[in-house]
Short mmCIF file of N, CA, C and O in Angstrom, two decimals:
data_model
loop_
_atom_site.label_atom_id
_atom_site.label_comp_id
_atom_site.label_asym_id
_atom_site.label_seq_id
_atom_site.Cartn_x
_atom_site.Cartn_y
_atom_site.Cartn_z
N UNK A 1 0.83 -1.18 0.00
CA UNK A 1 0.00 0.00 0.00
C UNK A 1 0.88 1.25 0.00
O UNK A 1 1.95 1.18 0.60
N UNK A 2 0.51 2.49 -0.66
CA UNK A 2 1.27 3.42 -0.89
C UNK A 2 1.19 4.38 0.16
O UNK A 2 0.04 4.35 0.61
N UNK A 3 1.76 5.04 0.64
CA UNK A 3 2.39 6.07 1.87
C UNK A 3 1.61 6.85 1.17
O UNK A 3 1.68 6.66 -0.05
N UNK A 4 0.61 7.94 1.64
CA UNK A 4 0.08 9.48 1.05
C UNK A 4 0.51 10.11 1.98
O UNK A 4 0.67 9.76 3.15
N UNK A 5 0.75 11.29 1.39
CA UNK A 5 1.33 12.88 2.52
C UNK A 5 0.49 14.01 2.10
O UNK A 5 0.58 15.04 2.77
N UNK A 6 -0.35 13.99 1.04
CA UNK A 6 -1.09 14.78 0.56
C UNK A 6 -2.56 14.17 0.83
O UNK A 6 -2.60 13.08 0.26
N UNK A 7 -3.64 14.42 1.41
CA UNK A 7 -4.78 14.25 1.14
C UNK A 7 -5.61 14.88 0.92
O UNK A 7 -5.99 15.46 1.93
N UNK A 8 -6.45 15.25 -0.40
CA UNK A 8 -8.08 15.92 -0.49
C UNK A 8 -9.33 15.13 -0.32
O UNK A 8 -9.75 14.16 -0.95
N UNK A 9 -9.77 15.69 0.57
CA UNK A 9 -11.16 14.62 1.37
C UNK A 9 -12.51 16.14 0.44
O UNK A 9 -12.46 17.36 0.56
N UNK A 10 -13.06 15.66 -0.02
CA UNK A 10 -14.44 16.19 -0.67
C UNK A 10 -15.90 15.95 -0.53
O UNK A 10 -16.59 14.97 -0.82
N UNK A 11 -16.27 17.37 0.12
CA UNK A 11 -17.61 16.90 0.80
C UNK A 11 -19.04 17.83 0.45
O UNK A 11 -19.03 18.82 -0.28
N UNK A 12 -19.42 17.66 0.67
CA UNK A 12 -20.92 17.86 0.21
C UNK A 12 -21.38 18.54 1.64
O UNK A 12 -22.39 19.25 1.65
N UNK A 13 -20.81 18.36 2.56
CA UNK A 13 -21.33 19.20 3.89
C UNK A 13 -22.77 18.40 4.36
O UNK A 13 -23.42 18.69 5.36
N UNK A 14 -22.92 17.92 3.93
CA UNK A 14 -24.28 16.57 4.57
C UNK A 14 -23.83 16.03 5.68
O UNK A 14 -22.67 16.07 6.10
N UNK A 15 -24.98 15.38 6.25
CA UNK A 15 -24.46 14.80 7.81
C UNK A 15 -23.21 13.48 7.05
O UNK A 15 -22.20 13.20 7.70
N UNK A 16 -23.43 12.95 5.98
CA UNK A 16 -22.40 11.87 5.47
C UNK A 16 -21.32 12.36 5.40
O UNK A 16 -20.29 11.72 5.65
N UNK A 17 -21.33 13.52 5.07
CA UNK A 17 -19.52 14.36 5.35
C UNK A 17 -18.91 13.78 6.39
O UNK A 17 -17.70 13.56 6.33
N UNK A 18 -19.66 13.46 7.49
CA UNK A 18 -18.98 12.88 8.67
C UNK A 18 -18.20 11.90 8.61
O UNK A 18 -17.12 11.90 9.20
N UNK A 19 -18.64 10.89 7.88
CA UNK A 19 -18.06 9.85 7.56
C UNK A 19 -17.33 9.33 6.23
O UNK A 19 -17.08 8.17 5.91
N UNK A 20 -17.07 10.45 5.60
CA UNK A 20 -15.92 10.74 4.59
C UNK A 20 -14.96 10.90 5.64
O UNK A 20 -13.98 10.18 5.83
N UNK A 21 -15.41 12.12 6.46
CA UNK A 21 -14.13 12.82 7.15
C UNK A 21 -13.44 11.65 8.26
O UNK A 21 -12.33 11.86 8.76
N UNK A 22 -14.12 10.58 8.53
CA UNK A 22 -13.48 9.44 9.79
C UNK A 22 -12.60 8.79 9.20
O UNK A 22 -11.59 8.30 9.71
N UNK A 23 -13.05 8.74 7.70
CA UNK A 23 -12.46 7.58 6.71
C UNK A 23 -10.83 8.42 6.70
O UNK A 23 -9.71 8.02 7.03
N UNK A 24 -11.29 9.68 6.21
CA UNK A 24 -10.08 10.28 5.43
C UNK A 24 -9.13 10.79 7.02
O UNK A 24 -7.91 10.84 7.21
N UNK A 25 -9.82 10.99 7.59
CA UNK A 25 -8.71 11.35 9.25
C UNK A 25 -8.12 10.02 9.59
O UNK A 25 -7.29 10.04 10.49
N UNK A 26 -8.35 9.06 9.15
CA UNK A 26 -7.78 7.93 9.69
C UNK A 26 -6.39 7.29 8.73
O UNK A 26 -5.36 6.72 9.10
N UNK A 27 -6.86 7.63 7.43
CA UNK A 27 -5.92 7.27 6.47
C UNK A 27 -4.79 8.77 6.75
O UNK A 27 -3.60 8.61 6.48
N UNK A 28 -5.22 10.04 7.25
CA UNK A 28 -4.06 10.75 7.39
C UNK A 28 -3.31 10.68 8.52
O UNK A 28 -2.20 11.21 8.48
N UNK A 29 -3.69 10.13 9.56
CA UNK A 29 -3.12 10.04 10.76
C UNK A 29 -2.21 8.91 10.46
O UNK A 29 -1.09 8.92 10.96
N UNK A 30 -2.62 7.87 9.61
CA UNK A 30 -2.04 6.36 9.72
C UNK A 30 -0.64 6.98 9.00
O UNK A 30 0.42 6.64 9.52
N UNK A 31 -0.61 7.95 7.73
CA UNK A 31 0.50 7.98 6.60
C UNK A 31 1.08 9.40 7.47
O UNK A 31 2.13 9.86 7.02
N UNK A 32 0.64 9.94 8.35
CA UNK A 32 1.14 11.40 8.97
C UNK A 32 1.17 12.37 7.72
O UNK A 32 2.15 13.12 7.65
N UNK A 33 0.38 12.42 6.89
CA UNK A 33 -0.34 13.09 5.61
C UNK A 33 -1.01 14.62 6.13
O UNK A 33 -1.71 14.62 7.15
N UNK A 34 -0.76 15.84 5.43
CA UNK A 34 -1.26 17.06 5.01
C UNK A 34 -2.94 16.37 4.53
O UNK A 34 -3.10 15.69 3.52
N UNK A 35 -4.07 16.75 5.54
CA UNK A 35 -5.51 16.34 4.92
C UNK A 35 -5.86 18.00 4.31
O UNK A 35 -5.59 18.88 5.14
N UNK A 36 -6.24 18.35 3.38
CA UNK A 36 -7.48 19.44 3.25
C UNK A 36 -8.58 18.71 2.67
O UNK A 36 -8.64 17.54 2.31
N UNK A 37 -9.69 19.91 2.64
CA UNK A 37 -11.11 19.76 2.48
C UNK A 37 -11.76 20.69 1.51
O UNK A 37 -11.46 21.89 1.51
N UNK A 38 -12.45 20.31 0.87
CA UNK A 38 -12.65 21.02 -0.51
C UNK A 38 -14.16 20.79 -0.66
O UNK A 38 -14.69 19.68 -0.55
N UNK A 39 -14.88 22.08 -0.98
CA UNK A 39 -16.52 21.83 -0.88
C UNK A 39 -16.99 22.82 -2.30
O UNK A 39 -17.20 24.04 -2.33
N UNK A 40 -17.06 21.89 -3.34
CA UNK A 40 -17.28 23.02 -4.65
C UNK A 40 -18.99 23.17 -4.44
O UNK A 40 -19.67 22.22 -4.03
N UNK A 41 -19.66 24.72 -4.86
CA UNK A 41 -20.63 25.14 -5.22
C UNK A 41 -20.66 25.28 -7.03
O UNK A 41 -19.85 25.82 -7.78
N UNK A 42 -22.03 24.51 -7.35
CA UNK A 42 -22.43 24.83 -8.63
C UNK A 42 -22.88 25.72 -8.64
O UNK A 42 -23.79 25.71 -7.81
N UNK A 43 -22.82 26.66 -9.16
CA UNK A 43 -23.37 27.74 -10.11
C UNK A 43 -24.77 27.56 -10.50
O UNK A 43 -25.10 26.63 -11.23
N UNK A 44 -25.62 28.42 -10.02
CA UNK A 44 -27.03 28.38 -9.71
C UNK A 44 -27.45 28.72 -11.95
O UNK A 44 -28.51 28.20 -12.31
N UNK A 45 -26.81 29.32 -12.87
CA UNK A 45 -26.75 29.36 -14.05
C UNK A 45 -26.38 27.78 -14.49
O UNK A 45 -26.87 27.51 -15.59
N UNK A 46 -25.65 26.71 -13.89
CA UNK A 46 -25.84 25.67 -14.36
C UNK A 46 -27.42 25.11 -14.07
O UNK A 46 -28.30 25.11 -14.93
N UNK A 47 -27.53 24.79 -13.13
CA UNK A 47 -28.83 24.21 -12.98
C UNK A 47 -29.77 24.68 -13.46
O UNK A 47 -30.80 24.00 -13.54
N UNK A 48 -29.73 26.18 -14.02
CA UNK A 48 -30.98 26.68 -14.79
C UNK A 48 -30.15 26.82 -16.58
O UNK A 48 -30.83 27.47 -17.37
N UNK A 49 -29.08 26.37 -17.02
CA UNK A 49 -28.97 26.70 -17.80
C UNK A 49 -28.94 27.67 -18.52
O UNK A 49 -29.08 27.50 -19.73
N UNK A 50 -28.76 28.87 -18.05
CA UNK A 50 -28.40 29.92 -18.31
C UNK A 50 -30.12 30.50 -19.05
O UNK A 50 -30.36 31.71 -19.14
N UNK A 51 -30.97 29.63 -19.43
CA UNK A 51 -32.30 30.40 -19.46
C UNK A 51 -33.39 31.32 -19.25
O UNK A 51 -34.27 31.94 -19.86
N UNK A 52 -32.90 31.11 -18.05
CA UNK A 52 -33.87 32.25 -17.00
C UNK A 52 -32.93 33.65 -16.83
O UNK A 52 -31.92 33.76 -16.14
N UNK A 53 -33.63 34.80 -17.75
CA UNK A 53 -32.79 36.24 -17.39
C UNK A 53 -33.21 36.51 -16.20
O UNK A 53 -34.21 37.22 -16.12
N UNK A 54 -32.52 35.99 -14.87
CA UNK A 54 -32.14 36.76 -14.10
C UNK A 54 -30.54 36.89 -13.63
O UNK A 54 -29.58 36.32 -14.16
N UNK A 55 -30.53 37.56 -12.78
CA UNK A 55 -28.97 38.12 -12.08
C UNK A 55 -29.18 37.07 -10.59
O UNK A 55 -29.95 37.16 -9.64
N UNK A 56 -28.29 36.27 -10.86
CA UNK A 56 -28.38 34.94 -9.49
C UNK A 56 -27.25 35.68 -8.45
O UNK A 56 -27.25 35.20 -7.32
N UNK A 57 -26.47 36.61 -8.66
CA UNK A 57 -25.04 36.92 -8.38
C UNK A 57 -25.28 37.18 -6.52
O UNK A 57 -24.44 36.85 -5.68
N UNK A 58 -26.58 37.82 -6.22
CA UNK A 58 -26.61 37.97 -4.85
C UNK A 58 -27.07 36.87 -4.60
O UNK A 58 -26.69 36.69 -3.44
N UNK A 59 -27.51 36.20 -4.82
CA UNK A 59 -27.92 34.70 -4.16
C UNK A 59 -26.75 33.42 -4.05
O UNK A 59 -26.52 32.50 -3.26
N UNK A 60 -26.26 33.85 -5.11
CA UNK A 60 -24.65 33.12 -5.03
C UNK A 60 -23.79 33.41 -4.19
O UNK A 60 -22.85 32.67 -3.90
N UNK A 61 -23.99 34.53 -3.70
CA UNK A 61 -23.04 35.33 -3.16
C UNK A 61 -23.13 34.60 -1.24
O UNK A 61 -22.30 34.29 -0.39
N UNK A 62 -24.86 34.63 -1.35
CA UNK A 62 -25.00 33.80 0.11
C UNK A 62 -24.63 32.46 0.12
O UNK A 62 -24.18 31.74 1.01
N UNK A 63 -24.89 32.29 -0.99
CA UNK A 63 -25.03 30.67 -1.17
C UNK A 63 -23.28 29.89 -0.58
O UNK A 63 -23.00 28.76 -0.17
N UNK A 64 -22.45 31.10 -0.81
CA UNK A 64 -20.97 30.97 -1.11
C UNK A 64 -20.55 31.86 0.78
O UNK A 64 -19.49 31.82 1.41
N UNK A 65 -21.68 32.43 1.08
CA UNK A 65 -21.11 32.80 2.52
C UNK A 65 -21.62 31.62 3.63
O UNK A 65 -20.90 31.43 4.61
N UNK A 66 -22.80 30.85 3.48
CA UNK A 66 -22.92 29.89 4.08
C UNK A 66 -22.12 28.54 3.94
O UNK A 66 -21.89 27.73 4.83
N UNK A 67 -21.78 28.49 2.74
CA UNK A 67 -20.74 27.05 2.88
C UNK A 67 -19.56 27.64 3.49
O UNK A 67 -18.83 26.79 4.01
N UNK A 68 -19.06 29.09 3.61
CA UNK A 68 -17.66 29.11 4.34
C UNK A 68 -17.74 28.93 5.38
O UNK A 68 -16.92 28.16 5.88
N UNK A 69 -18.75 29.55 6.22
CA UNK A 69 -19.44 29.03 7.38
C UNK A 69 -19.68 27.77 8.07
O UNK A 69 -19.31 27.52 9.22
N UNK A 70 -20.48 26.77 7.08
CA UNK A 70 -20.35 25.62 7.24
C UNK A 70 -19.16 24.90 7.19
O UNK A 70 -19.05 23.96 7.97
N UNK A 71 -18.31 25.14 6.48
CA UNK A 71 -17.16 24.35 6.09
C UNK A 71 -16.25 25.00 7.09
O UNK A 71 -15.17 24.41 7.17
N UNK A 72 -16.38 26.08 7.90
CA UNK A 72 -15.70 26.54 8.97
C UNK A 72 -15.99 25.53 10.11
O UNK A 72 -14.98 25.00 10.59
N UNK A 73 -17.15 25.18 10.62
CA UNK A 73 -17.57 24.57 11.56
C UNK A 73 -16.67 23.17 11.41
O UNK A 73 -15.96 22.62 12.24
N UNK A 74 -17.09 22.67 9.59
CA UNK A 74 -16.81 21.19 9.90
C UNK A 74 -15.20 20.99 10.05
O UNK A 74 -14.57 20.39 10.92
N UNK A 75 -14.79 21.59 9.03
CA UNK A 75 -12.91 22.08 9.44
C UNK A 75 -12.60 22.10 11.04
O UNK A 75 -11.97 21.13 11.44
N UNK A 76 -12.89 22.90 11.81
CA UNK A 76 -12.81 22.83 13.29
C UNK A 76 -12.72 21.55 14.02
O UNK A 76 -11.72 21.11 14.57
N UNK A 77 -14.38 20.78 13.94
CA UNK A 77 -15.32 19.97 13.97
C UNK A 77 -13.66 19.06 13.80
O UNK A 77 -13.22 18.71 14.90
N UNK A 78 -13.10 18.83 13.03
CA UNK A 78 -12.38 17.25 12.73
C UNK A 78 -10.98 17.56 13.02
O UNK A 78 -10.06 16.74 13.01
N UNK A 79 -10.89 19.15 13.37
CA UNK A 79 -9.19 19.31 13.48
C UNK A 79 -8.68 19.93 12.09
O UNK A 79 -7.48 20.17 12.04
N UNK A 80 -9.32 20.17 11.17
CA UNK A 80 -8.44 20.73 9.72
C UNK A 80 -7.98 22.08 9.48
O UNK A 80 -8.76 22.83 8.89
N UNK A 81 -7.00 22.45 9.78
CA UNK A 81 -6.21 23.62 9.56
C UNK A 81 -7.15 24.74 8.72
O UNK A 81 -7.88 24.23 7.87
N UNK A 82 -7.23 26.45 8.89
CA UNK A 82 -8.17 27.35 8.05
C UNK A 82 -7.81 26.89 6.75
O UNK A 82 -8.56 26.40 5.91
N UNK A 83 -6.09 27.20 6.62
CA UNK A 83 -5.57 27.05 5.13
C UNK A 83 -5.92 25.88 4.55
O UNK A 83 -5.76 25.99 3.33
N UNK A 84 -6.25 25.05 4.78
CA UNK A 84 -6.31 23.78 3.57
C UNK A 84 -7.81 23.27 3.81
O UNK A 84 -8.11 22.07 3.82
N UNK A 85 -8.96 24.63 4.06
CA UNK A 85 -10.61 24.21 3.62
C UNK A 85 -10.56 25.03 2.07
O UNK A 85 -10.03 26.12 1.84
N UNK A 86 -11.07 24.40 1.40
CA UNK A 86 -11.17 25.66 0.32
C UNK A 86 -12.81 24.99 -0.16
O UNK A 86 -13.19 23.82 -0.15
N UNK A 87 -13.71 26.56 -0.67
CA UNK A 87 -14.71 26.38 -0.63
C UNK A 87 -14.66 27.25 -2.44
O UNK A 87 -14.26 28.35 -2.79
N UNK A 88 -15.23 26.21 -3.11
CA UNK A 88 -14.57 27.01 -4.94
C UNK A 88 -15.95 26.64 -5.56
O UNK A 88 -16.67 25.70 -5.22
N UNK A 89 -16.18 27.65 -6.60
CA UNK A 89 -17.42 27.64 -7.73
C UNK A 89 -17.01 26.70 -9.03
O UNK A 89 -16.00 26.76 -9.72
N UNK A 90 -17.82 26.08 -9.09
CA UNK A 90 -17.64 25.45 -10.45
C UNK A 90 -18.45 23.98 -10.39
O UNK A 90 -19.25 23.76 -9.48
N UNK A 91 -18.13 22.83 -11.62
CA UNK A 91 -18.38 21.83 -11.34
C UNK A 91 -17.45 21.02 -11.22
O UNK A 91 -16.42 21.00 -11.89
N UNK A 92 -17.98 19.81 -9.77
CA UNK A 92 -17.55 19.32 -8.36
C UNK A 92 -16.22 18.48 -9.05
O UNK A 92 -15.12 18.65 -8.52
N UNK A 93 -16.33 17.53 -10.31
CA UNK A 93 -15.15 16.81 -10.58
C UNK A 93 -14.25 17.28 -11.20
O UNK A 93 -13.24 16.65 -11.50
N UNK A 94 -14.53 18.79 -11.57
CA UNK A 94 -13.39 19.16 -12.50
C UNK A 94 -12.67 19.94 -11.25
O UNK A 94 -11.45 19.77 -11.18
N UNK A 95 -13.22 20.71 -10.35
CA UNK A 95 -12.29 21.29 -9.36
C UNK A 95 -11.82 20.56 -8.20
O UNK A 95 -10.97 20.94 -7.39
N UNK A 96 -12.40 19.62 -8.21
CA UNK A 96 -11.67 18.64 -7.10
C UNK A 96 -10.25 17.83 -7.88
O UNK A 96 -9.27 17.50 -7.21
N UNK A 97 -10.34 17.58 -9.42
CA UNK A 97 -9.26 17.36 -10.35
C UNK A 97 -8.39 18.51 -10.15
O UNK A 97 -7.23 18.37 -9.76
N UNK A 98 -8.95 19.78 -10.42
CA UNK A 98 -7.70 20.80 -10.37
C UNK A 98 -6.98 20.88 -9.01
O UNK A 98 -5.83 20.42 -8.93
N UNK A 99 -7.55 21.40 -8.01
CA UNK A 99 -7.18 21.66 -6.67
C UNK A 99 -6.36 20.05 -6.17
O UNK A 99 -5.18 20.23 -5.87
N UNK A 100 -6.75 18.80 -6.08
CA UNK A 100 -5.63 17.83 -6.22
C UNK A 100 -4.56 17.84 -6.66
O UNK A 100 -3.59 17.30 -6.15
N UNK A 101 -4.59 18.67 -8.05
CA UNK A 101 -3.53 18.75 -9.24
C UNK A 101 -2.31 20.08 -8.38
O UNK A 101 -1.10 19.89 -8.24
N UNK A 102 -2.89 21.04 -8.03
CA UNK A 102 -2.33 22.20 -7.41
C UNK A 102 -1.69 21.97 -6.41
O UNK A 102 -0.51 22.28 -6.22
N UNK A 103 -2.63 21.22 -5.44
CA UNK A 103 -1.56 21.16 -4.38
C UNK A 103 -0.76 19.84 -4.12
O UNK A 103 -0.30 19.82 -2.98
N UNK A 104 -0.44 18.70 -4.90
CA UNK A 104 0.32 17.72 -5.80
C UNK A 104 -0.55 16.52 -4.72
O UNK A 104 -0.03 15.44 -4.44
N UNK A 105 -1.78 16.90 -4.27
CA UNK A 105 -2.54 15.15 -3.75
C UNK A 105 -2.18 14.18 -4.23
O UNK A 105 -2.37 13.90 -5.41
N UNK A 106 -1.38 13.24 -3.14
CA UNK A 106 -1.52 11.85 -3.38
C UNK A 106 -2.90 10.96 -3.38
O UNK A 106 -2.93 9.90 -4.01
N UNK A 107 -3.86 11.36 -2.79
CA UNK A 107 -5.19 10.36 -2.47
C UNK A 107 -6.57 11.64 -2.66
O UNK A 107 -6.56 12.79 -2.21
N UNK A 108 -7.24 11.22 -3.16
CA UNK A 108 -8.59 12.20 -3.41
C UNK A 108 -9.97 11.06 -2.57
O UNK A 108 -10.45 10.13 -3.22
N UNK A 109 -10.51 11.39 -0.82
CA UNK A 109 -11.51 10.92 -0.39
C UNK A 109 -13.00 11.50 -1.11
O UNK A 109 -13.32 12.63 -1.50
N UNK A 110 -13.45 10.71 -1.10
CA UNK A 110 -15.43 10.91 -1.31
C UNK A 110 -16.32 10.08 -1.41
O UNK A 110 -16.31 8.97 -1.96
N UNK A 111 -17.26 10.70 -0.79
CA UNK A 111 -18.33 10.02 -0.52
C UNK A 111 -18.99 9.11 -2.09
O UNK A 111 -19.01 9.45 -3.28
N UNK A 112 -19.44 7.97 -1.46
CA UNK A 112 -20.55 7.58 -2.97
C UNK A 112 -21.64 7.33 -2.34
O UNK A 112 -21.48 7.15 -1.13
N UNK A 113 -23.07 7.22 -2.88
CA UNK A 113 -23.71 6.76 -2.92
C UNK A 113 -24.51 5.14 -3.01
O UNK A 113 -25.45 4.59 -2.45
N UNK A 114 -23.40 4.77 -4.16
CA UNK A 114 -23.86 3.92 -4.55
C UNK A 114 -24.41 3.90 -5.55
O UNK A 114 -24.73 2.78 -5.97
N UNK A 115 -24.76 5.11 -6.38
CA UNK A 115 -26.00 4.67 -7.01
C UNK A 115 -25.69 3.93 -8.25
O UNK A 115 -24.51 3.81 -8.58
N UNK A 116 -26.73 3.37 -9.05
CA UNK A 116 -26.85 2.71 -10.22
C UNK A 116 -27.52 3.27 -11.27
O UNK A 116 -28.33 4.19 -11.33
N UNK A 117 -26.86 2.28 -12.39
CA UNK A 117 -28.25 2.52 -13.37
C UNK A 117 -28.56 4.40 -13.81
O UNK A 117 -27.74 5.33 -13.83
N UNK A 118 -30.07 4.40 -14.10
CA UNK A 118 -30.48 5.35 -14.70
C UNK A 118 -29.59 6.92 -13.19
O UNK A 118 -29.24 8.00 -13.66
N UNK A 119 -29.48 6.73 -12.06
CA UNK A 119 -29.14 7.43 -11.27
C UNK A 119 -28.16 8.07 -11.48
O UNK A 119 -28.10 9.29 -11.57
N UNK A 120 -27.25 7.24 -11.58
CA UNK A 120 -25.41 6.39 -12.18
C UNK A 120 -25.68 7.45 -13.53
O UNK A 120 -24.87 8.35 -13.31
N UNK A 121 -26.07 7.64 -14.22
CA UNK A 121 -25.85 8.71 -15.84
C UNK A 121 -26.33 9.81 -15.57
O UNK A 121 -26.00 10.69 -16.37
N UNK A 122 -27.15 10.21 -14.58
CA UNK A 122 -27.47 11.52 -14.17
C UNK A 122 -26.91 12.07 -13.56
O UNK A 122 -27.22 13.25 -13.43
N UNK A 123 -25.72 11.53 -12.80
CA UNK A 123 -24.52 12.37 -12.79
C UNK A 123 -24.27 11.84 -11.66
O UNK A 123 -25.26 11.42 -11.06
N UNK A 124 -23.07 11.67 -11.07
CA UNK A 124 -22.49 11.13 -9.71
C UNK A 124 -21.29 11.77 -9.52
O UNK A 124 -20.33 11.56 -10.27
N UNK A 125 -21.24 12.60 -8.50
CA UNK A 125 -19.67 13.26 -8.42
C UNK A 125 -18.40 12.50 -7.89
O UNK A 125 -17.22 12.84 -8.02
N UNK A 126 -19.03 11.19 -7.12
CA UNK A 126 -17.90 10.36 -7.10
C UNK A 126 -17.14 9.53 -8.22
O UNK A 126 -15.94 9.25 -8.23
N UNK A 127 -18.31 9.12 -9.37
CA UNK A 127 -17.94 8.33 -10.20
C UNK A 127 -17.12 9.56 -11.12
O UNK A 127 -15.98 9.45 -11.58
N UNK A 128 -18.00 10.72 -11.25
CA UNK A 128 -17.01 11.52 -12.09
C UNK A 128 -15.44 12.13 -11.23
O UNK A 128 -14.72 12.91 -11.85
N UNK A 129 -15.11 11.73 -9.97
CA UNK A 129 -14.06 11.77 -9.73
C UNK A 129 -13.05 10.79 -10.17
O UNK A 129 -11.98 10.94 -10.76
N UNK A 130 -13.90 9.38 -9.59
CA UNK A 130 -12.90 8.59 -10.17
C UNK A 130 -12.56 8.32 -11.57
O UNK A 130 -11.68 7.50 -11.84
N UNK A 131 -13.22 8.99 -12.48
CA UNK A 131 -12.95 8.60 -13.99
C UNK A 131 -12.10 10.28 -14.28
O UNK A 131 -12.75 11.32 -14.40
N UNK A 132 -10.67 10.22 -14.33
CA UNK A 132 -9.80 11.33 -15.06
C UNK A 132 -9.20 11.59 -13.67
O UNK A 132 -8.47 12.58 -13.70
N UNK A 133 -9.25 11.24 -12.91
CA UNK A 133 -8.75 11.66 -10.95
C UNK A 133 -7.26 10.95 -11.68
O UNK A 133 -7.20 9.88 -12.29
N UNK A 134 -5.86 12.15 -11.33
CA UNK A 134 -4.31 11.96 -11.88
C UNK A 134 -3.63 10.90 -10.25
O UNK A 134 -2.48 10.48 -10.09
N UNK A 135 -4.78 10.73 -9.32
CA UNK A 135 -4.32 10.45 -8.18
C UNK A 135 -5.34 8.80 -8.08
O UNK A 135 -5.99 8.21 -8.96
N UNK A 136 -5.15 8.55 -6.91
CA UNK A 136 -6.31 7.36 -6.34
C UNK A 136 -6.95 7.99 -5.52
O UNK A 136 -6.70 8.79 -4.62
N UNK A 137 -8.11 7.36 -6.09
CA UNK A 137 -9.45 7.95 -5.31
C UNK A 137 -10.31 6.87 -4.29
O UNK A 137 -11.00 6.09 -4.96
N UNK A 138 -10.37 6.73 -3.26
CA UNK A 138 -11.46 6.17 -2.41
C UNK A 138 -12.38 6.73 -1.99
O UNK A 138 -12.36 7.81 -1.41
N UNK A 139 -13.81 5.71 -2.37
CA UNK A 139 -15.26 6.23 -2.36
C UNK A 139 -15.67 5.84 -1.43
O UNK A 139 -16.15 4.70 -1.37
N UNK A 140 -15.62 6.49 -0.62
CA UNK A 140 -16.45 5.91 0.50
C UNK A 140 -18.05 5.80 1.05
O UNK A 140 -18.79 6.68 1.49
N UNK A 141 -18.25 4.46 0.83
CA UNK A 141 -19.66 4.25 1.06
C UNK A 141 -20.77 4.88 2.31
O UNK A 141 -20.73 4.52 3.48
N UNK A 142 -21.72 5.86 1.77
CA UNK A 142 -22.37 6.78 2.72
C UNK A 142 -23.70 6.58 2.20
O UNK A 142 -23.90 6.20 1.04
N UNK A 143 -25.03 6.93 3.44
CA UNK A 143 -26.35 6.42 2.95
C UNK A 143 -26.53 6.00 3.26
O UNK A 143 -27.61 5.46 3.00
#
């Protein structure tokens, strides 16, 4: 098994975050590994597709002061240093790819689901981690 010194644990801030974060505190304690925590927000223009003329920018704007918030608590909550929460806009597998890539992660944690089937093509941010992830990724089973 390979030694990690780098870890990105990726969470969704759900009560299952919890148990990403046991998984991934345990694998950093075991390798004496650098853990951060990374919580991407989609873009309220994705989910509407850019269709609807309105200006989302103040609603984003909360949307982006409550996860620092939250992700303040859970950072605390497990022991994770201010510097290595980062809370970023975009979509979840391409910036959890970059930010791994940046700060040279050996191991990328996250939650799965599980899901299947018709669920499984509607999009899964674990599966789209593990497919193009430059690192190893463990999914950890939540739900």
């Amino acid at each position: 098994m390979s030694n990690y010194s780098k870890i990105l644990m990726a969470v969704d801030l759900s009560e299952d975050s919890d148990t990403v974060a046991e998984r991934a505190l345990a694998i950093a304690r075991n390798n004496d590994a650098a853990l951060h925590i990374i919580h991407v927000i989609e873009p309220l223009s994705f989910a509407y597709g850019g269709d609807i003329p309105m200006d989302f920018s103040g609603i984003q704007d909360e949307i982006h002061q409550q996860a620092d918030q939250q992700l303040e608590k859970f950072g605390t909550k497990h022991g994770v240093e201010k510097d290595r929460r980062h809370v970023v806009l975009g979509r979840p597998e391409v910036e959890i790819h970059t930010l791994a890539e940046e700060m040279g992660a050996d191991l990328i944690v996250v939650g799965s689901h599980g899901r299947y089937g018709l669920a499984l093509l509607m999009g899964s941010t674990a599966n789209g981690v593990l497919h193009g992830a430059p690192v190893d990724v463990l999914a950890v089973r939540v739900g």
